[in-house]
Coordinates of C-alpha atoms in Angstrom, one line a residue:
Chain A
M123 CA 225.9 -85.0 131.4
N124 CA 227.6 -82.5 129.1
P125 CA 231.3 -81.5 129.4
P126 CA 231.7 -77.8 130.4
A127 CA 231.4 -75.6 127.3
Q128 CA 234.5 -73.5 128.2
T129 CA 237.4 -74.0 130.5
P130 CA 238.2 -71.0 132.7
F131 CA 241.4 -70.5 130.8
R132 CA 239.6 -70.3 127.4
R133 CA 237.0 -67.9 128.9
A134 CA 239.8 -65.7 130.2
V135 CA 241.5 -65.6 126.9
K136 CA 238.3 -64.8 125.1
R137 CA 237.6 -62.0 127.6
F138 CA 241.1 -60.7 127.3
R139 CA 240.8 -60.6 123.4
R140 CA 237.7 -58.4 123.7
N141 CA 239.6 -55.8 125.7
R142 CA 241.1 -53.6 123.0
L143 CA 243.3 -51.5 125.3
G144 CA 244.6 -54.7 127.0
M145 CA 245.5 -56.2 123.6
L146 CA 247.3 -53.0 122.7
A147 CA 249.2 -53.1 125.9
L148 CA 250.0 -56.8 125.4
V149 CA 251.4 -56.1 121.9
S150 CA 253.5 -53.2 123.3
V151 CA 254.9 -55.4 126.1
G152 CA 255.7 -58.1 123.5
G153 CA 257.4 -55.5 121.3
L154 CA 259.5 -54.4 124.3
F155 CA 260.5 -58.0 124.9
V156 CA 261.7 -58.4 121.3
I157 CA 263.7 -55.2 121.4
A158 CA 265.2 -56.1 124.8
A159 CA 266.1 -59.7 123.7
V160 CA 267.6 -58.5 120.4
F161 CA 269.7 -55.8 122.0
A162 CA 270.8 -58.0 124.9
I163 CA 272.3 -60.3 122.3
L164 CA 273.8 -57.5 120.3
S165 CA 275.4 -55.8 123.3
S166 CA 276.8 -59.1 124.6
A167 CA 278.3 -59.7 121.2
D168 CA 279.6 -56.1 121.0
I169 CA 277.9 -55.5 117.7
P170 CA 277.6 -51.7 117.3
F171 CA 274.1 -51.4 116.0
P172 CA 272.7 -48.8 115.3
S173 CA 276.0 -47.5 116.7
N174 CA 278.2 -48.3 119.7
P175 CA 276.3 -47.1 122.8
N176 CA 279.5 -46.3 124.6
A177 CA 281.5 -44.7 121.8
T178 CA 282.3 -41.1 122.7
N179 CA 282.7 -38.4 120.1
L180 CA 283.3 -35.0 121.7
E181 CA 282.9 -33.2 118.4
R182 CA 279.3 -34.2 118.3
K183 CA 278.3 -33.7 122.0
L184 CA 274.9 -32.5 123.2
L185 CA 273.4 -32.4 119.7
P186 CA 269.6 -32.3 119.5
P187 CA 267.8 -35.0 117.5
N188 CA 269.2 -35.1 113.9
P189 CA 269.3 -37.5 110.9
I190 CA 272.4 -39.2 112.2
N191 CA 271.6 -39.4 115.9
W192 CA 267.9 -39.9 115.8
L193 CA 267.4 -38.9 119.5
G194 CA 270.4 -36.6 119.8
T195 CA 273.7 -37.1 121.7
D196 CA 274.8 -36.7 125.3
N197 CA 277.6 -34.7 126.9
L198 CA 280.2 -37.2 125.7
G199 CA 278.8 -37.4 122.2
R200 CA 277.3 -40.9 122.7
D201 CA 274.3 -41.7 120.6
L202 CA 271.2 -41.6 122.8
F203 CA 269.1 -43.9 120.6
S204 CA 271.6 -46.7 120.8
R205 CA 272.1 -46.2 124.5
M206 CA 268.4 -46.5 125.1
L207 CA 268.1 -49.6 123.0
H208 CA 271.0 -51.3 124.6
G209 CA 269.7 -50.3 128.1
S210 CA 266.2 -51.7 127.5
Y211 CA 267.0 -55.2 128.7
I212 CA 268.2 -53.9 132.1
S213 CA 264.7 -52.6 133.0
L214 CA 263.0 -55.8 131.8
T215 CA 265.5 -58.1 133.6
V216 CA 265.2 -56.2 136.8
G217 CA 261.4 -56.2 136.6
F218 CA 261.1 -59.9 135.8
V219 CA 263.7 -61.4 138.1
A220 CA 262.8 -59.1 141.1
V221 CA 259.2 -60.1 140.8
T222 CA 260.2 -63.8 140.6
V223 CA 262.2 -63.5 143.8
S224 CA 259.4 -61.7 145.6
L225 CA 256.9 -64.3 144.3
C226 CA 258.9 -67.2 145.6
I227 CA 259.2 -65.6 149.1
G228 CA 255.6 -64.4 149.1
I229 CA 254.1 -67.7 147.9
V230 CA 256.0 -69.8 150.5
I231 CA 255.2 -67.5 153.4
G232 CA 251.6 -66.9 152.4
A233 CA 251.0 -70.6 151.8
V234 CA 252.6 -71.7 155.1
S235 CA 250.7 -69.0 156.9
G236 CA 247.3 -69.7 155.3
Y237 CA 247.6 -73.5 155.4
F238 CA 248.8 -74.0 158.9
G239 CA 246.9 -71.0 160.5
R240 CA 247.0 -70.5 164.3
W241 CA 250.3 -69.3 165.8
V242 CA 252.3 -69.9 162.6
D243 CA 249.9 -67.6 160.8
N244 CA 250.0 -65.1 163.7
I245 CA 253.8 -64.8 163.7
L246 CA 254.2 -64.7 160.0
M247 CA 251.5 -62.1 159.5
R248 CA 253.0 -59.9 162.2
V249 CA 256.3 -60.0 160.3
V250 CA 254.5 -59.0 157.1
D251 CA 252.9 -56.1 159.0
A252 CA 256.3 -55.0 160.3
V253 CA 257.9 -55.1 156.8
M254 CA 254.9 -53.2 155.4
C255 CA 255.5 -50.3 157.9
F256 CA 258.8 -49.5 156.2
P257 CA 258.9 -46.8 153.5
T258 CA 259.7 -49.3 150.8
F259 CA 261.8 -47.1 148.6
F260 CA 264.0 -45.8 151.4
L261 CA 264.6 -49.3 152.7
I262 CA 265.6 -50.5 149.2
L263 CA 267.8 -47.4 148.8
T264 CA 269.6 -48.1 152.1
A265 CA 270.2 -51.7 151.4
V266 CA 271.3 -51.3 147.8
A267 CA 273.6 -48.4 148.8
L268 CA 275.3 -50.3 151.6
L269 CA 275.5 -53.6 149.6
G270 CA 277.0 -51.8 146.6
P271 CA 274.9 -51.0 143.6
S272 CA 274.9 -53.8 141.0
M273 CA 272.2 -55.3 139.0
F274 CA 272.3 -58.5 141.1
N275 CA 272.0 -56.6 144.4
I276 CA 269.2 -54.4 143.1
I277 CA 267.2 -57.4 142.0
I278 CA 267.7 -59.2 145.3
V279 CA 266.8 -56.2 147.4
I280 CA 263.7 -55.3 145.5
G281 CA 262.6 -58.9 145.7
L282 CA 263.3 -59.2 149.4
V283 CA 261.3 -56.0 150.3
S284 CA 258.3 -56.3 148.0
W285 CA 256.9 -59.8 148.8
T286 CA 254.4 -58.7 151.5
G287 CA 251.5 -58.1 149.1
T288 CA 251.9 -61.5 147.5
A289 CA 252.1 -63.2 150.9
R290 CA 248.9 -61.6 152.1
L291 CA 247.1 -62.5 148.8
V292 CA 248.3 -66.1 148.8
R293 CA 247.4 -66.5 152.5
A294 CA 243.8 -65.3 151.8
E295 CA 243.5 -67.7 148.9
F296 CA 244.8 -70.6 151.1
L297 CA 242.4 -69.8 153.9
T298 CA 239.4 -70.4 151.7
L299 CA 240.9 -73.2 149.6
R300 CA 242.1 -75.3 152.5
E301 CA 238.5 -75.8 153.6
T302 CA 237.4 -77.3 150.2
E303 CA 236.5 -80.9 149.7
Y304 CA 239.2 -81.9 147.4
V305 CA 241.8 -80.8 149.9
R306 CA 240.1 -82.8 152.6
A307 CA 240.1 -85.7 150.1
A308 CA 243.8 -85.3 149.5
K309 CA 244.4 -85.3 153.2
T310 CA 242.4 -88.4 153.7
L311 CA 244.3 -90.2 151.0
G312 CA 247.4 -89.5 153.1
Q313 CA 249.2 -87.1 150.7
S314 CA 252.2 -85.2 152.2
T315 CA 251.7 -81.6 153.3
P316 CA 254.1 -80.1 150.7
K317 CA 252.3 -82.0 148.0
I318 CA 248.9 -80.7 149.1
I319 CA 250.2 -77.2 149.3
F320 CA 252.0 -77.0 146.0
R321 CA 250.2 -79.7 143.9
H322 CA 246.6 -79.3 145.0
I323 CA 246.0 -75.8 146.4
L324 CA 248.6 -73.6 144.7
P325 CA 247.5 -74.2 141.1
N326 CA 244.0 -73.1 142.1
A327 CA 245.3 -69.8 143.4
F328 CA 247.3 -69.3 140.2
A329 CA 245.1 -66.5 138.5
P330 CA 245.3 -63.8 141.2
I331 CA 249.0 -64.6 141.8
F332 CA 249.7 -64.2 138.1
V333 CA 247.9 -60.8 138.1
T334 CA 249.9 -59.4 141.0
A335 CA 253.1 -60.6 139.4
V336 CA 252.3 -58.8 136.2
L337 CA 251.4 -55.6 138.2
G338 CA 254.6 -56.0 140.2
I339 CA 256.9 -55.8 137.2
P340 CA 256.3 -52.1 136.4
A341 CA 256.7 -51.2 140.1
A342 CA 260.1 -52.9 140.1
I343 CA 261.0 -51.1 136.8
L344 CA 260.1 -47.8 138.3
T345 CA 262.1 -48.5 141.5
E346 CA 265.2 -49.4 139.5
A347 CA 264.8 -46.1 137.6
G348 CA 264.5 -44.2 140.8
L349 CA 267.6 -45.9 142.2
S350 CA 269.5 -45.2 139.0
F351 CA 268.4 -41.6 139.2
L352 CA 269.9 -41.3 142.8
G353 CA 273.1 -42.9 141.6
F354 CA 272.5 -46.3 143.1
G355 CA 271.2 -48.1 140.1
V356 CA 273.1 -50.2 137.6
Q357 CA 276.4 -48.5 137.2
P358 CA 277.9 -46.7 134.2
P359 CA 279.2 -47.2 131.5
Q360 CA 276.2 -49.7 131.2
A361 CA 273.4 -47.4 130.0
T362 CA 270.0 -47.8 131.6
W363 CA 267.0 -45.5 131.1
G364 CA 267.3 -44.3 134.7
N365 CA 271.0 -43.4 134.6
I366 CA 270.7 -41.6 131.3
I367 CA 268.2 -39.3 133.0
A368 CA 270.5 -39.0 136.0
D369 CA 273.5 -38.0 133.8
G370 CA 271.3 -35.8 131.7
K371 CA 269.9 -33.7 134.6
T372 CA 273.1 -31.7 134.6
Y373 CA 272.2 -30.4 131.2
L374 CA 268.6 -30.0 132.0
L375 CA 268.0 -26.7 130.4
D376 CA 270.3 -27.2 127.4
A377 CA 269.5 -30.7 126.4
W378 CA 265.8 -31.6 127.0
W379 CA 266.1 -34.8 124.8
L380 CA 268.4 -36.4 127.5
I381 CA 265.5 -36.2 130.0
V382 CA 262.4 -36.6 127.8
F383 CA 263.1 -39.7 125.7
P384 CA 264.4 -42.1 128.4
G385 CA 261.6 -41.0 130.7
L386 CA 259.1 -41.6 128.0
A387 CA 260.5 -45.1 127.5
I388 CA 260.1 -45.8 131.3
F389 CA 256.7 -44.4 131.3
L390 CA 255.4 -46.2 128.3
S391 CA 256.8 -49.6 129.3
A392 CA 255.5 -49.3 132.8
L393 CA 252.1 -48.2 131.5
S394 CA 251.9 -51.1 129.1
F395 CA 252.6 -53.6 131.9
Y396 CA 250.0 -51.9 134.1
L397 CA 247.3 -51.9 131.4
A398 CA 248.1 -55.5 130.4
G399 CA 248.0 -56.6 134.0
D400 CA 244.7 -54.8 134.6
A401 CA 243.2 -56.3 131.5
L402 CA 244.3 -59.7 132.8
R403 CA 242.7 -59.0 136.1
Q404 CA 239.4 -58.2 134.5
A405 CA 239.7 -61.3 132.3
V406 CA 240.2 -63.8 135.2
E407 CA 238.0 -62.1 137.7
T408 CA 234.9 -64.2 138.4
R409 CA 233.1 -61.8 140.7
T410 CA 232.0 -59.3 138.0
E411 CA 229.9 -62.1 136.4
R412 CA 227.3 -61.7 139.1
K413 CA 226.2 -58.4 137.9
Chain B
M257 CA 236.2 -51.6 173.1
T258 CA 238.9 -51.6 175.9
T259 CA 239.9 -55.2 175.0
F260 CA 240.1 -54.2 171.3
I261 CA 242.5 -51.3 172.1
L262 CA 244.5 -53.5 174.5
R263 CA 244.9 -56.2 171.8
R264 CA 245.9 -53.6 169.3
L265 CA 248.5 -52.1 171.7
L266 CA 250.0 -55.5 172.4
I267 CA 250.3 -56.3 168.7
T268 CA 251.9 -52.9 168.2
A269 CA 254.5 -53.6 170.8
V270 CA 255.4 -56.8 169.0
L271 CA 255.6 -55.0 165.7
V272 CA 257.9 -52.3 167.3
F273 CA 260.3 -55.1 168.2
F274 CA 260.2 -56.6 164.7
I275 CA 260.7 -53.2 163.2
S276 CA 263.7 -52.4 165.4
I277 CA 265.3 -55.7 164.4
I278 CA 264.7 -55.2 160.7
S279 CA 266.0 -51.6 160.7
F280 CA 269.1 -52.5 162.7
F281 CA 270.2 -55.7 160.9
I282 CA 269.5 -54.6 157.3
I283 CA 272.1 -51.9 157.9
T284 CA 274.6 -53.8 160.0
L285 CA 274.7 -57.1 158.2
T286 CA 275.7 -55.5 154.9
P287 CA 279.3 -55.7 154.0
G288 CA 281.6 -52.7 154.3
S289 CA 282.1 -50.4 157.3
P290 CA 281.1 -46.9 158.2
Y291 CA 284.6 -45.4 158.4
P292 CA 284.6 -41.8 157.4
W293 CA 287.9 -42.5 155.6
G294 CA 288.5 -45.1 152.9
E295 CA 288.6 -48.7 154.0
L296 CA 292.2 -49.2 152.8
N297 CA 293.6 -45.7 153.4
P298 CA 297.2 -46.4 154.4
K299 CA 297.6 -43.2 156.4
I300 CA 295.1 -44.3 159.0
S301 CA 296.9 -46.3 161.7
E302 CA 295.3 -49.3 163.3
S303 CA 295.0 -47.6 166.6
V304 CA 292.9 -44.8 165.1
K305 CA 290.6 -47.4 163.6
A306 CA 290.4 -49.3 166.9
N307 CA 289.5 -46.0 168.7
F308 CA 286.8 -45.3 166.1
R309 CA 285.3 -48.8 166.5
K310 CA 285.4 -48.4 170.2
Q311 CA 283.7 -45.0 170.1
F312 CA 280.8 -46.3 168.1
H313 CA 280.7 -49.8 169.8
L314 CA 281.6 -51.4 166.5
D315 CA 284.0 -53.8 168.3
E316 CA 281.2 -55.4 170.3
P317 CA 279.2 -58.4 169.5
I318 CA 276.3 -57.6 167.2
W319 CA 273.5 -58.1 169.8
N320 CA 275.3 -55.6 172.0
Q321 CA 275.5 -53.2 169.1
Y322 CA 271.7 -53.7 168.6
W323 CA 271.2 -52.9 172.3
F324 CA 273.4 -49.8 172.2
N325 CA 271.7 -48.5 169.1
M326 CA 268.1 -49.0 170.4
R327 CA 268.9 -47.8 173.9
G328 CA 270.8 -44.8 172.5
L329 CA 267.9 -44.0 170.2
F330 CA 265.5 -43.7 173.2
T331 CA 267.9 -41.9 175.5
G332 CA 269.1 -39.6 172.8
E333 CA 272.7 -40.7 173.1
L334 CA 273.0 -42.3 169.7
R335 CA 275.3 -40.0 167.7
S336 CA 275.8 -39.5 164.0
I337 CA 279.2 -40.8 162.8
K338 CA 279.4 -37.9 160.4
D339 CA 279.2 -34.9 162.7
G340 CA 278.8 -36.4 166.2
R341 CA 275.5 -34.7 166.9
P342 CA 272.7 -36.8 168.5
V343 CA 270.8 -38.6 165.8
L344 CA 267.5 -37.7 167.4
E345 CA 268.3 -34.0 167.1
R346 CA 269.3 -34.3 163.5
I347 CA 266.0 -36.0 162.7
S348 CA 263.7 -33.9 164.8
E349 CA 264.9 -30.7 163.2
R350 CA 264.0 -32.2 159.8
L351 CA 260.8 -33.9 160.8
P352 CA 258.3 -31.0 160.7
A353 CA 259.2 -30.2 157.1
T354 CA 258.6 -33.8 156.0
L355 CA 255.4 -34.1 158.0
A356 CA 254.1 -30.9 156.4
L357 CA 255.0 -32.2 152.9
N358 CA 253.4 -35.6 153.6
L359 CA 250.3 -34.1 155.1
C360 CA 249.8 -31.9 152.0
A361 CA 250.4 -34.8 149.7
M362 CA 248.1 -37.0 151.6
T363 CA 245.3 -34.3 151.6
I364 CA 245.7 -34.0 147.8
A365 CA 245.8 -37.8 147.3
L366 CA 242.8 -38.5 149.4
S367 CA 240.5 -35.7 148.2
F368 CA 241.3 -36.1 144.5
G369 CA 241.2 -39.9 145.0
L370 CA 237.7 -39.6 146.5
L371 CA 236.4 -37.3 143.8
V372 CA 237.7 -39.4 140.9
G373 CA 236.8 -42.7 142.6
V374 CA 233.2 -41.7 143.2
Y375 CA 232.8 -40.3 139.7
S376 CA 234.2 -43.4 138.1
A377 CA 232.0 -45.7 140.2
K378 CA 229.1 -43.6 139.0
V379 CA 229.9 -44.0 135.3
S380 CA 231.2 -47.5 135.8
G381 CA 231.5 -49.5 132.6
Q382 CA 231.1 -46.5 130.4
W383 CA 233.8 -44.8 128.3
Q384 CA 234.5 -42.2 131.0
D385 CA 235.3 -44.9 133.5
T386 CA 237.7 -46.7 131.1
S387 CA 239.6 -43.6 130.2
L388 CA 239.8 -42.5 133.9
S389 CA 241.3 -45.9 134.8
T390 CA 243.8 -45.6 131.9
V391 CA 244.8 -42.2 133.2
A392 CA 245.1 -43.6 136.7
F393 CA 247.5 -46.2 135.5
G394 CA 249.3 -43.5 133.6
F395 CA 249.8 -41.6 136.9
L396 CA 251.1 -44.8 138.5
A397 CA 253.5 -45.4 135.6
I398 CA 255.1 -42.0 135.6
P399 CA 258.5 -41.8 137.2
E400 CA 258.1 -38.9 139.6
F401 CA 261.6 -37.6 139.2
W402 CA 261.0 -37.4 135.4
V403 CA 257.8 -35.3 135.7
A404 CA 259.5 -33.1 138.3
Y405 CA 262.3 -32.3 135.8
L406 CA 259.8 -31.8 132.9
L407 CA 258.0 -29.3 135.1
I408 CA 261.2 -27.6 136.1
I409 CA 262.0 -27.2 132.4
G410 CA 258.4 -26.0 131.7
L411 CA 258.0 -23.7 134.7
T412 CA 261.3 -21.9 134.7
A413 CA 260.1 -20.3 131.5
G414 CA 258.0 -17.6 133.1
F415 CA 255.9 -19.1 135.9
A416 CA 256.5 -17.9 139.5
V417 CA 256.2 -21.3 141.1
P418 CA 259.0 -21.8 143.6
L419 CA 261.2 -24.9 142.8
M420 CA 263.5 -25.1 145.8
G421 CA 263.6 -25.2 149.6
T422 CA 260.9 -23.9 151.9
V423 CA 261.4 -20.1 152.1
S424 CA 261.9 -17.3 149.6
H425 CA 265.2 -15.8 150.3
G426 CA 265.8 -12.1 150.5
I427 CA 262.1 -11.3 151.2
I428 CA 261.1 -9.9 154.6
F429 CA 257.5 -10.8 155.3
P430 CA 255.3 -8.2 157.1
N431 CA 253.6 -10.8 159.2
A432 CA 253.3 -14.5 160.1
I433 CA 250.4 -15.1 157.7
A434 CA 252.3 -14.0 154.7
A435 CA 255.3 -16.1 155.7
T436 CA 253.0 -19.2 156.2
L437 CA 251.4 -18.6 152.8
D438 CA 254.9 -18.4 151.2
W439 CA 255.8 -21.7 152.9
I440 CA 252.6 -23.4 151.6
W441 CA 253.3 -22.0 148.1
H442 CA 256.7 -23.7 148.3
L443 CA 255.0 -27.0 149.2
A444 CA 252.7 -26.8 146.2
L445 CA 254.9 -28.4 143.5
P446 CA 256.7 -31.1 145.6
A447 CA 253.4 -32.2 147.3
T448 CA 251.6 -32.5 144.0
M449 CA 254.5 -34.5 142.5
L450 CA 254.5 -36.8 145.6
A451 CA 250.8 -37.3 145.5
L452 CA 250.5 -38.2 141.8
G453 CA 250.7 -42.0 142.1
S454 CA 248.7 -42.1 145.3
I455 CA 245.8 -40.3 143.7
A456 CA 245.5 -43.1 141.2
V457 CA 245.7 -45.8 143.8
Q458 CA 243.2 -44.2 146.1
S459 CA 240.7 -43.5 143.3
R460 CA 240.8 -47.2 142.3
Y461 CA 240.3 -48.3 146.0
V462 CA 237.3 -45.9 146.3
R463 CA 235.8 -47.0 143.0
A464 CA 236.1 -50.8 143.8
S465 CA 234.7 -50.3 147.3
L466 CA 231.8 -48.2 146.2
L467 CA 230.8 -50.7 143.5
E468 CA 231.0 -53.5 146.1
T469 CA 228.7 -51.6 148.4
L470 CA 226.3 -50.7 145.6
R471 CA 225.6 -54.5 145.2
E472 CA 224.3 -54.8 148.8
D473 CA 220.7 -55.6 149.6
Y474 CA 220.1 -52.4 151.5
I475 CA 221.0 -50.4 148.5
R476 CA 218.4 -52.3 146.5
T477 CA 215.9 -51.5 149.2
A478 CA 216.8 -47.8 149.1
Q479 CA 216.3 -47.8 145.3
A480 CA 213.1 -49.7 145.6
K481 CA 211.8 -47.1 148.0
G482 CA 212.1 -44.7 145.1
L483 CA 214.9 -42.6 146.4
S484 CA 216.8 -40.6 143.9
P485 CA 220.1 -42.2 142.6
E486 CA 222.0 -39.3 144.0
K487 CA 220.6 -39.8 147.5
V488 CA 221.3 -43.5 147.4
L489 CA 224.8 -43.0 146.2
Y490 CA 226.0 -40.2 148.5
H491 CA 223.8 -40.8 151.5
H492 CA 223.6 -44.6 151.7
A493 CA 226.4 -46.1 149.8
L494 CA 229.3 -43.7 150.1
R495 CA 229.6 -43.8 153.9
N496 CA 229.8 -47.5 154.1
S497 CA 232.4 -47.7 151.3
L498 CA 234.9 -45.3 153.0
R499 CA 236.6 -48.1 155.0
P500 CA 239.3 -48.7 152.4
L501 CA 240.0 -45.0 152.3
I502 CA 240.8 -45.1 156.0
T503 CA 242.8 -48.3 155.8
G504 CA 244.4 -47.0 152.6
I505 CA 246.1 -44.4 154.6
G506 CA 248.2 -47.2 156.1
S507 CA 249.6 -48.1 152.7
L508 CA 249.7 -44.5 151.6
L509 CA 252.1 -43.3 154.3
P510 CA 255.1 -45.6 153.5
A511 CA 254.7 -44.9 149.8
L512 CA 254.7 -41.2 150.4
I513 CA 257.7 -41.2 152.9
G514 CA 259.6 -43.5 150.5
G515 CA 258.8 -41.3 147.5
A516 CA 259.9 -38.2 149.5
V517 CA 263.5 -39.3 149.2
I518 CA 263.5 -38.5 145.5
I519 CA 261.2 -35.5 145.6
E520 CA 263.0 -33.8 148.5
T521 CA 266.3 -34.4 146.7
I522 CA 265.0 -32.8 143.5
F523 CA 263.4 -29.8 145.1
A524 CA 266.2 -29.3 147.7
Y525 CA 263.5 -29.7 150.4
P526 CA 265.0 -29.9 153.9
G527 CA 263.1 -33.0 155.1
I528 CA 264.1 -36.4 156.4
G529 CA 264.1 -37.9 152.9
R530 CA 267.1 -35.8 152.0
L531 CA 268.7 -36.4 155.3
G532 CA 268.4 -40.1 154.6
Y533 CA 269.9 -39.7 151.1
Q534 CA 272.9 -37.9 152.6
A535 CA 273.2 -40.5 155.3
V536 CA 273.2 -43.2 152.6
L537 CA 276.0 -41.3 150.8
E538 CA 278.0 -41.0 154.0
R539 CA 277.3 -44.5 155.2
D540 CA 276.2 -43.0 158.5
Y541 CA 275.0 -46.1 160.2
P542 CA 273.4 -44.6 163.4
T543 CA 271.4 -42.1 161.3
L544 CA 270.2 -44.8 158.9
V545 CA 269.2 -47.1 161.7
A546 CA 267.3 -44.3 163.4
L547 CA 265.7 -43.0 160.2
N548 CA 264.4 -46.5 159.1
F549 CA 263.2 -47.2 162.6
I550 CA 261.5 -43.8 163.2
T551 CA 259.7 -43.7 159.8
A552 CA 258.4 -47.2 160.3
L553 CA 257.3 -46.3 163.8
L554 CA 255.4 -43.3 162.5
V555 CA 253.6 -45.5 160.0
L556 CA 252.8 -48.0 162.7
L557 CA 251.4 -45.3 165.0
G558 CA 249.4 -43.9 162.0
N559 CA 247.9 -47.3 161.4
L560 CA 247.1 -47.8 165.1
L561 CA 245.3 -44.5 165.2
A562 CA 243.4 -45.3 162.0
D563 CA 242.4 -48.7 163.4
I564 CA 241.2 -47.3 166.7
L565 CA 239.3 -44.4 165.0
Y566 CA 237.7 -46.9 162.7
A567 CA 236.6 -49.2 165.6
I568 CA 234.9 -46.1 167.1
V569 CA 233.1 -45.3 163.9
D570 CA 232.2 -48.9 162.9
P571 CA 231.4 -51.3 165.7
R572 CA 231.7 -54.3 163.4
V573 CA 235.5 -54.0 163.3
R574 CA 235.8 -54.6 167.1
L575 CA 234.5 -58.1 166.7
E576 CA 237.1 -59.2 164.2

């Protein structure tokens, strides 16, 4: 008997590498990470590089892009380029942590629902149905506004509202996986239920969960931007891409750079995550092999 | 068929209960209070505050508040804290505008989604498919408010597309047809903006479902009979692959109504999205409870209708 030539993981990596668009998106996501990490450190250490993002200079307000302020200045003369760089980690943090929160809830509810089935499944899935009826963005807006807009609250609320898709997916995986022989073997050996759920079944459902997680990040980033735009995002003076646009909309017809550049940053980072996530989905998907 | 409908109705009743609980508690359990004055305003005496709490049942236990809210919602007695008008009245005067906007956006999303989806399934795996899927993710990744502003910058420079509200002020229309056309013309930009992301999602659904159907045995039979590829695609495969489009409406509605908050705010469109945004700013609890409940209820009823329609069209569904 020969060992399998390729592990599923190696095959997925190989497939992913062949996807040029996916690799490009991955590189861009990686670049975004580096920028965000570097400037998160710089702003916590108050190092003004390329310049202080919160330093006002009314003599230089609303300047279009120029050699000193590469992307122009806002109505208080703050440098747009530095503000965008120092705001980059907010989007990424919100995206990542919110998705982690929603994954935790979704995995537990989906796993319990799919593993136990019957009335547990019935009740939990009706709750999922009920949550799915709500217009997500409006529900998030209401909760964030009433709790008070802060980064922590935004992350928690986005996570609390957006777990339903993950729960359904995990449930579907568990419904098929719980009938497999190795699960029956684990049961026969007298393993505890939590151990069967998290040690034996969950790792086998890893690939689709990982894909939804990656695709959830841009959605959370866009939601944060939308909240910022309505004035319920991360609060000033902390710059975020969303609240730069929100502040800039007053000068819409005089200062296009205040709208265009931060919006472009949101768009490109969300697009990179979506494309990377889609490439990942294609790489781990086994169904297309049948063709 | 009757048992199917009865079962669906029973589930719907349970869901209505869950929805009412979520929409009430997400608002009431948050810290802070809905006083129209500041929390610590020294000029407001304790008796005024007590009166206010009594008037809006805020001094009662929370399950009584839940009961008052829900009963008031159905009897029309629930009043807005802001202006004292019945909440139902405030919402029902805004509802037609939002429904019109969402209906337009939905039509745009479904029709373009279908067109693009069928085309990309047809050219699946070729470069057109790859570029269309990239464009679709582009549409998803665009912050709607950002494009809306870019368009406002672009369109104010000489195009006569209306950017605000629902009517052209200062123009007297000769007849109802002209007035209606003007109204639809006002819907054009906000509805398109609202539909952008959903076009992408729907087209991906259609593509995936059509490709799935094309792998079925009866398609191979049809091809083996010597039918033209067009006939197989449009006549045999497309019909059976439309199920996700119908069920997709269920996921489309919440996204559209949620997105309408931003779009209606930008385009000064008098719908429930903007009412909701104002209610959020004013911490108007009764209006917020009612809005969350009613929008979720609308989505629920839409889903129920889609399910029943689908069971009529496709008998297989009834057995599930």
